[in-house]
Amino acid sequence: MSEQHATTAGDSCDVAVIGGGMVGLASAIALRERGLDVVLLDPGEARARTSFGNAGVISRGSILPMAGPALWGKLPAYLRNADRALRLRYTHLPRVLPWTVHFLAAARTSAWRRAAGALLPLTSAAYTEHERLAARAGTTHLLKRTGWIKAYRTDEAFAAAALERAILAEHGVAMDLLDGPGLRDLEPALVRPFARAMLLPETGSVGDPGALVEACAALFAGLGGRTIRAATRGLAPEAEGWRIDVEAGPVFARQVVLAAGAASADIARPLGYRFAFAAERGYHRHYALHPDSPPLTRPILDTGAGSILAPMGEARVRVLSGVELDARDAPPDHIQIEAAAREAMGTLRLGGPLDNQPWLGARPSTPDGLPVIGRAPRHPGLIFAFGHGHIGLSTGPVTGQIVADLATGRPPRLPLEPFSPERLLRWPRL
């Protein structure tokens, strides 16, 4: 990929995009397609991006945030770190107290329904935008409309998810409900018995998210975009635009897109934007399927284990852990991924791990589960595009088009009020 390193002061562009994950890359590509001179600022740690490490799910049904009404029944187990879906680092909780308070406040049925309605236009456009981007990047072979599965080990667990299915049905999300034998017929690689399952057939999947992101980076370079491999150390408004400080010297831009994922809140804070924000850390590790096992054909959320199994090629499975709430740069803690791997061994016929160490990344999380997309309220020329949580890879290409609309003065193609930065800044200080 063509790269430029800032070695002298005065490098300038129309738009600087901070962040090289799927949201930042898609934004940079869309801005180049509109004819703007774009510089992408990214530390270059490809494996650290959550776009690299997620399950590759592109689902119209990804409209229900973590903060839902079922949280209250699970809260005692969460607080004891007795549920594999969530692990709390108690020494870190004081640092995310505002996020925690507002997250719990969002765990209501009414808020869950509002979030679903807000996210639906974004997720509904996701697969089509991925197809368009993949055609440009030469990655169509990585996209498959396989659907994905939520599997339940007991009838009681399936019954407890009735509200989720009702909200999905209200928004026209297609689903097929399966019993245990029906699930086994659909996915013969499964050896664990499940009681029930929900298949979302409209869902697509990415067979190698890392390869998709790298291909998009190459597309951006091929369009004439410039990439500076450096972390952003400071962001300050100037008379005719913005100054972005990186290690080798400043970069000047008329507009800035802040799409740095979990680092975005730290970059925005010196400008006076104090978002209630948390890093949802997650782990994955790859395993080989046993040579005699049928292939796994679609991602599966094992709700009993709080983890996801995602095929990455015909004979490789990515095992993904639940959420860990800890500092973004804290040392890894492999308890969750080790537990997820043990459960996975009972669900599929797996061989040994294919990675020396588990992967670790940090998802950018807002309390209400909605991303922050829109113009900064107090700084003209600054556009926010972060906080996508678990749907950054999925909705990145859609967000990129919205960012390009904002930067070029066009009406955004989707309603942005639910994603407004002001909604988080209006919350009471704690």
mmCIF file of C-alpha atoms in Angstrom, residues 92 95-100 102 260-266 269 274-280 325 328 362-367 370-372 386-389 424 427:
data_model
loop_
_atom_site.group_PDB
_atom_site.id
_atom_site.type_symbol
_atom_site.label_atom_id
_atom_site.label_comp_id
_atom_site.label_asym_id
_atom_site.label_seq_id
_atom_site.Cartn_x
_atom_site.Cartn_y
_atom_site.Cartn_z
ATOM 1 C CA HIS A 92 -11.598 -0.147 36.257
ATOM 2 C CA ARG A 95 -13.217 5.182 35.403
ATOM 3 C CA VAL A 96 -16.386 4.246 33.481
ATOM 4 C CA LEU A 97 -18.922 5.225 36.143
ATOM 5 C CA PRO A 98 -20.845 7.653 33.860
ATOM 6 C CA TRP A 99 -21.061 4.971 31.163
ATOM 7 C CA THR A 100 -22.186 2.363 33.698
ATOM 8 C CA HIS A 102 -26.335 5.510 31.761
ATOM 9 C CA ALA A 260 -10.714 6.139 15.899
ATOM 10 C CA GLY A 261 -12.947 3.581 17.583
ATOM 11 C CA ALA A 262 -12.298 3.119 21.282
ATOM 12 C CA ALA A 263 -9.611 5.861 21.223
ATOM 13 C CA SER A 264 -12.037 8.503 19.947
ATOM 14 C CA ALA A 265 -13.270 9.701 23.334
ATOM 15 C CA ASP A 266 -9.696 10.337 24.496
ATOM 16 C CA ARG A 269 -11.769 15.130 25.417
ATOM 17 C CA ARG A 274 -16.705 14.371 27.600
ATOM 18 C CA PHE A 275 -18.593 11.377 26.285
ATOM 19 C CA ALA A 276 -19.799 8.602 28.575
ATOM 20 C CA PHE A 277 -17.793 5.925 26.836
ATOM 21 C CA ALA A 278 -16.304 2.489 27.539
ATOM 22 C CA ALA A 279 -14.054 -0.008 25.788
ATOM 23 C CA GLU A 280 -15.684 -3.432 25.453
ATOM 24 C CA LEU A 325 -14.944 -4.256 30.748
ATOM 25 C CA ARG A 328 -8.356 -0.269 26.666
ATOM 26 C CA ALA A 362 -11.425 -3.071 22.232
ATOM 27 C CA ARG A 363 -14.839 -2.137 20.837
ATOM 28 C CA PRO A 364 -16.019 1.470 21.255
ATOM 29 C CA SER A 365 -19.187 1.381 23.357
ATOM 30 C CA THR A 366 -21.810 4.041 24.068
ATOM 31 C CA PRO A 367 -24.307 3.473 26.918
ATOM 32 C CA LEU A 370 -26.033 3.723 19.267
ATOM 33 C CA PRO A 371 -23.020 5.119 17.391
ATOM 34 C CA VAL A 372 -22.016 8.771 17.408
ATOM 35 C CA PHE A 386 -17.374 6.308 16.246
ATOM 36 C CA GLY A 387 -19.018 4.239 18.959
ATOM 37 C CA HIS A 388 -20.393 1.492 16.708
ATOM 38 C CA GLY A 389 -19.778 -1.222 19.295
ATOM 39 C CA LEU A 424 -24.587 12.021 24.993
ATOM 40 C CA TRP A 427 -26.552 13.720 29.945
#
